[in-house]
Amino acid sequence: MAPWSLSSEIWEEARDPAVNPEISWEAQVRLSTDLCDEEKDFLSNRRQHTVKALAKYLGVPESDVHPDDVPVIAMCGSGGGIRALVSGAGSCLAAAEDGLFDCVTYTAGVSGSCWLQTLYFTSIGQQNYAHIIKHLKDRLGQHIAYPPPLLDLLSQSPTNKYLLKGFLEKLKGVPDADFGLVDLYGLTLAARLLVPHDNIRVNDGDLKLSNQRIHTDKGNHPLPIYTAVRHEIPEEKDGRDYFQWFEWTPYEFFSEELEAGIPTWALGRKWSAGHTVWPHEGYVLPQLRVPMMMGMWGSAFCATLSHYYREVRPLLTISGLGRLDALLTDREDEMSKVHPIDPAVIPNYALGLKGRLPAACSQGLLESTHLQLMDAGMANNLPIYPLLRPGRQVDVIIAFDASADVREDNWIGVVDGYVRQRNIKGWPMGAGWPSKSKSKEETRQELEDAQAKAQEEHINASEDNSSADLGSCTVWVGTKEERGKAQKMDDATWELGERCLSSPNAGITLVYFPFLKNATVEGVDPMHDDYMSTWNFVYTPEQIEKVTRLAQVNFNEGRDQTRRTIRAVWEGKRRRRLGHEYESQLNSSIA
């Protein structure tokens, strides 16, 4: 690096603890299945806020809301690139205007929904979804990789230094790390999403994920969870491949499969046997910058051939290419193990921990110097799994699903296998789009019918949980009973659902909002409009207005059902608490 060059200036700052204090901090791998202490403190502080918010949302006196009765509500958004980002902004704006968002304890995202969470906590988003939507209208009119504006940002101050920090720090500080398309992708994403319209008011604080704790430490806002996966592909030809989930919060980078995590501010440094590897010059790298992680979170192009096929499958059906579809389906197993584009890498904090991690951890994981991480949508396009961690004790999950083919992919249904594997109790087993042996044309017609029903205020009542008629909002209640199935909560089954929620075995309640077309919003069809492809990165202000409007209308049509559900969950928890207190008093009097 030439003296006085931009790269030299960036590297000098990277070595300055006054600018990046974490470079002098010691860190260790935390081996535990429990939540970190910072998240536990957050939960305690957040509850103080959600007590007030819930009372306002339900229209009851705050004195009637006992802290122990407040449901832990999580709101999650699917993957889907810019489509998920824009529609998610509309859904969250509607939830915020309704007062529901203030009651939320966790948010979680995949791909584009991770970008939305990032924007929410930046100086651009200012924790305001209306500001975010305006920003998207200002910035999404050009492709992220369109050379003239991108080169301007990378060559002019102050954006050049702002955008290139993470890239140059990794290039200089991790010489054995591969640089690939995902890193460049993160850079171009940041240039489009993390730079304000005037290109001037950039804020270096937005580049560190751990800085988001400024907004969460006191419980003022929900805790964001960002996700990615590692693909374990066994060397044996007949071995079973699988995905390992990794999650970020402002506090910790963690994996349930590894039962281990590190502070978020320590991500990007090298590790050995659970400890920081200190270089000779005395300082480690600053924490991995947000643009690099944005690339990982949304790296759908690192998908296996199988996932590429799944994304374009609706187009094959529309085009009448049924024979090609059948041929590719027969090669599903082979295609599921091939990644045409390499994922991004970060230093592996599990290196040297053999014998201290779960036995299921592979030899390759324990010996690899780097973790290869990619878009979590390859495993499940909804970030449900992190919300099922026992310590989080989530009562209600509100899922906004903007997947490419919500009916066919049925990501809600995929969760059943995960909860069986991990022996998780309370998930509403059998929830989601039903699995039926139908032709592809019948399946597509089913989805068209469901989209048409989205304009109705409530879903038509039916006690048959196998009904395919899911509209703009569907609610299921889980149970902790063995072999218990989800109970759908609609007008016809409401009393039964309330009894389930009052039961000692009450499980998780799922409120599901698929991103479907709506007759009241003309000119918007997520299934057929070309600009809503996962691979499209250009949205006009008019298109953003239509997409966010559709998301808001769909939420508003399920608004009353959602509020009624939250009230039922709260009342169920209240009845159970009062019952326990009565039993305790009775036992004390007998003794």
Coordinates of N, CA and C in Angstrom, one line a residue, residues 116-214:
L116 N -33.4 -5.5 5.6 CA -34.4 -4.6 6.1 C -34.1 -4.4 7.6
Q117 N -33.7 -5.4 8.4 CA -33.4 -5.2 9.8 C -32.2 -4.3 9.9
T118 N -31.2 -4.5 9.0 CA -30.0 -3.7 9.0 C -30.4 -2.2 8.8
L119 N -31.2 -1.9 7.8 CA -31.6 -0.5 7.5 C -32.4 0.1 8.7
Y120 N -33.2 -0.7 9.4 CA -34.0 -0.2 10.5 C -33.1 0.4 11.6
F121 N -31.9 -0.2 11.8 CA -31.0 0.3 12.9 C -30.0 1.3 12.4
T122 N -30.0 1.6 11.1 CA -29.0 2.6 10.6 C -29.5 4.0 10.9
S123 N -28.5 4.9 10.7 CA -28.9 6.4 10.7 C -29.8 6.8 9.6
I124 N -29.8 5.9 8.5 CA -30.7 6.2 7.4 C -32.2 5.8 7.8
G125 N -32.3 4.6 8.3 CA -33.7 4.1 8.7 C -34.3 4.8 9.9
Q126 N -33.4 5.1 10.9 CA -33.8 5.8 12.1 C -35.0 5.1 12.8
Q127 N -35.0 3.8 12.7 CA -36.0 3.0 13.4 C -37.4 3.4 13.0
N128 N -37.6 3.7 11.7 CA -38.8 4.2 11.2 C -39.0 3.6 9.8
Y129 N -40.1 2.8 9.6 CA -40.3 2.1 8.3 C -40.7 3.0 7.2
A130 N -41.4 4.1 7.6 CA -41.7 5.1 6.5 C -40.5 5.7 6.0
H131 N -39.5 6.0 6.8 CA -38.2 6.5 6.3 C -37.5 5.5 5.4
I132 N -37.6 4.3 5.8 CA -37.0 3.2 5.0 C -37.6 3.1 3.6
I133 N -38.9 3.2 3.6 CA -39.6 3.1 2.3 C -39.2 4.3 1.4
K134 N -39.1 5.4 2.0 CA -38.7 6.6 1.2 C -37.3 6.4 0.7
H135 N -36.4 5.9 1.5 CA -35.0 5.7 1.1 C -35.0 4.7 0.0
L136 N -35.8 3.6 0.0 CA -35.8 2.6 -1.0 C -36.3 3.2 -2.4
K137 N -37.3 4.1 -2.3 CA -37.7 4.8 -3.5 C -36.6 5.6 -4.1
D138 N -35.8 6.2 -3.2 CA -34.7 7.0 -3.7 C -33.5 6.2 -4.3
R139 N -33.4 5.0 -3.8 CA -32.1 4.3 -4.1 C -32.2 3.1 -5.1
L140 N -33.4 2.5 -5.2 CA -33.6 1.3 -6.0 C -33.9 1.4 -7.4
G141 N -33.8 2.6 -8.0 CA -34.1 2.9 -9.4 C -33.0 2.4 -10.3
Q142 N -31.8 2.2 -9.8 CA -30.7 1.7 -10.6 C -30.2 0.4 -10.1
H143 N -29.6 -0.4 -10.9 CA -29.1 -1.7 -10.5 C -27.9 -1.5 -9.6
I144 N -27.8 -2.4 -8.6 CA -26.7 -2.3 -7.7 C -25.3 -2.3 -8.3
A145 N -25.2 -3.0 -9.5 CA -23.9 -3.1 -10.1 C -23.8 -2.2 -11.3
Y146 N -24.7 -1.3 -11.5 CA -24.6 -0.3 -12.6 C -23.3 0.5 -12.5
P147 N -22.3 0.4 -13.4 CA -21.0 1.0 -13.2 C -20.9 2.5 -12.8
P148 N -21.5 3.4 -13.6 CA -21.3 4.8 -13.3 C -21.5 5.2 -11.9
P149 N -22.7 5.0 -11.3 CA -22.9 5.5 -9.9 C -22.1 4.7 -8.9
L150 N -21.8 3.4 -9.2 CA -21.1 2.6 -8.3 C -19.6 3.1 -8.3
L151 N -19.0 3.3 -9.4 CA -17.7 3.8 -9.5 C -17.5 5.2 -8.9
D152 N -18.5 6.0 -9.0 CA -18.5 7.3 -8.4 C -18.4 7.2 -6.9
L153 N -19.2 6.3 -6.3 CA -19.2 6.1 -4.9 C -17.9 5.5 -4.4
L154 N -17.3 4.7 -5.2 CA -16.0 4.0 -4.8 C -14.8 4.9 -5.0
S155 N -15.0 6.0 -5.7 CA -13.8 6.9 -6.0 C -13.9 8.2 -5.4
Q156 N -15.0 8.6 -4.8 CA -15.2 9.9 -4.2 C -15.4 9.8 -2.7
S157 N -14.9 10.9 -2.0 CA -15.0 11.0 -0.6 C -16.4 11.6 -0.3
P158 N -17.1 11.1 0.8 CA -16.6 10.2 1.9 C -17.0 8.8 1.6
T159 N -17.7 8.5 0.5 CA -18.3 7.1 0.4 C -17.2 6.1 0.1
N160 N -16.1 6.5 -0.6 CA -15.1 5.5 -0.9 C -14.5 4.8 0.3
K161 N -14.1 5.6 1.3 CA -13.6 5.1 2.5 C -14.6 4.3 3.3
Y162 N -15.8 4.8 3.3 CA -16.9 4.2 4.0 C -17.2 2.8 3.5
L163 N -17.3 2.7 2.2 CA -17.7 1.4 1.6 C -16.5 0.4 1.5
L164 N -15.3 0.9 1.4 CA -14.1 0.0 1.1 C -13.5 -0.5 2.4
K165 N -13.9 0.0 3.6 CA -13.3 -0.4 4.8 C -13.2 -1.9 5.0
G166 N -14.4 -2.5 5.0 CA -14.4 -3.9 5.3 C -13.7 -4.8 4.3
F167 N -13.8 -4.3 3.0 CA -13.1 -5.1 1.9 C -11.6 -5.0 2.1
L168 N -11.1 -3.9 2.4 CA -9.6 -3.7 2.5 C -9.1 -4.3 3.8
E169 N -9.9 -4.3 4.9 CA -9.5 -4.9 6.1 C -9.3 -6.4 6.0
K170 N -10.3 -7.0 5.3 CA -10.2 -8.4 5.1 C -9.1 -8.8 4.1
L171 N -8.9 -8.0 3.1 CA -7.8 -8.3 2.1 C -6.5 -8.2 2.8
K172 N -6.2 -7.2 3.6 CA -4.9 -7.1 4.3 C -4.8 -8.0 5.5
G173 N -5.9 -8.1 6.3 CA -5.7 -8.8 7.5 C -6.0 -10.3 7.5
V174 N -6.6 -10.8 6.4 CA -6.8 -12.2 6.3 C -6.3 -12.7 4.9
P175 N -5.0 -12.7 4.8 CA -4.4 -13.0 3.5 C -4.8 -14.4 2.9
D176 N -5.1 -15.3 3.9 CA -5.4 -16.7 3.4 C -6.9 -16.9 3.1
A177 N -7.7 -15.8 3.2 CA -9.1 -15.9 3.0 C -9.4 -15.7 1.5
D178 N -10.2 -16.4 0.9 CA -10.6 -16.2 -0.5 C -11.5 -15.0 -0.6
F179 N -11.3 -14.3 -1.7 CA -12.2 -13.2 -2.0 C -13.0 -13.7 -3.2
G180 N -14.3 -13.5 -3.2 CA -15.2 -14.0 -4.2 C -16.3 -13.0 -4.6
L181 N -17.2 -13.6 -5.3 CA -18.4 -12.8 -5.8 C -19.2 -12.3 -4.6
V182 N -19.3 -13.1 -3.6 CA -20.2 -12.7 -2.4 C -19.6 -11.4 -1.8
D183 N -18.3 -11.3 -1.7 CA -17.7 -10.1 -1.1 C -18.0 -8.8 -2.0
L184 N -17.9 -9.0 -3.3 CA -18.2 -7.9 -4.2 C -19.7 -7.6 -4.2
Y185 N -20.5 -8.6 -4.0 CA -21.9 -8.4 -3.9 C -22.3 -7.6 -2.7
G186 N -21.7 -7.9 -1.6 CA -22.0 -7.2 -0.4 C -21.6 -5.7 -0.5
L187 N -20.4 -5.5 -1.2 CA -20.0 -4.1 -1.5 C -21.0 -3.3 -2.3
T188 N -21.5 -4.0 -3.4 CA -22.5 -3.3 -4.2 C -23.8 -3.1 -3.5
L189 N -24.2 -4.0 -2.7 CA -25.4 -3.9 -1.9 C -25.3 -2.7 -1.0
A190 N -24.2 -2.6 -0.3 CA -24.0 -1.5 0.6 C -24.0 -0.2 -0.1
A191 N -23.4 -0.1 -1.3 CA -23.4 1.1 -2.0 C -24.8 1.6 -2.4
R192 N -25.7 0.7 -2.6 CA -27.0 1.0 -3.0 C -27.9 1.2 -1.8
L193 N -27.8 0.4 -0.7 CA -28.7 0.5 0.4 C -28.2 1.3 1.7
L194 N -26.9 1.3 1.9 CA -26.3 1.9 3.1 C -25.8 3.3 2.8
V195 N -26.1 3.9 1.6 CA -25.7 5.2 1.3 C -26.9 6.1 1.1
P196 N -27.0 7.2 1.8 CA -28.2 8.0 1.6 C -28.3 8.7 0.3
H197 N -29.4 9.3 0.0 CA -29.6 9.8 -1.4 C -28.6 10.9 -1.8
D198 N -28.2 11.7 -0.8 CA -27.3 12.8 -1.1 C -25.8 12.3 -1.2
N199 N -25.5 11.0 -0.9 CA -24.2 10.4 -0.9 C -23.2 11.1 0.1
I200 N -23.7 11.9 1.0 CA -22.8 12.6 1.9 C -22.9 12.1 3.3
R201 N -24.1 12.0 3.8 CA -24.4 11.7 5.2 C -24.2 10.3 5.6
V202 N -23.0 9.7 5.3 CA -22.7 8.4 5.7 C -22.2 8.3 7.1
N203 N -22.5 7.3 7.8 CA -22.2 7.2 9.2 C -21.4 5.9 9.5
D204 N -20.2 6.0 9.9 CA -19.3 4.8 10.1 C -19.9 3.8 11.2
G205 N -20.7 4.4 12.1 CA -21.3 3.5 13.1 C -22.3 2.5 12.5
D206 N -22.8 2.8 11.3 CA -23.7 1.8 10.7 C -23.0 0.6 10.2
L207 N -21.7 0.6 10.1 CA -21.0 -0.5 9.6 C -20.7 -1.6 10.6
K208 N -21.0 -1.4 11.8 CA -20.7 -2.4 12.9 C -22.0 -2.9 13.4
L209 N -22.3 -4.2 13.3 CA -23.5 -4.8 13.8 C -23.6 -4.7 15.3
S210 N -22.5 -4.7 16.0 CA -22.6 -4.6 17.5 C -23.1 -3.3 17.9
N211 N -23.0 -2.3 17.1 CA -23.4 -0.9 17.5 C -24.9 -0.9 17.6
Q212 N -25.6 -1.8 17.0 CA -27.1 -1.8 17.1 C -27.6 -2.0 18.5
R213 N -26.7 -2.5 19.4 CA -27.1 -2.6 20.8 C -27.4 -1.3 21.5
I214 N -27.0 -0.2 20.9 CA -27.4 1.1 21.4 C -28.9 1.2 21.4

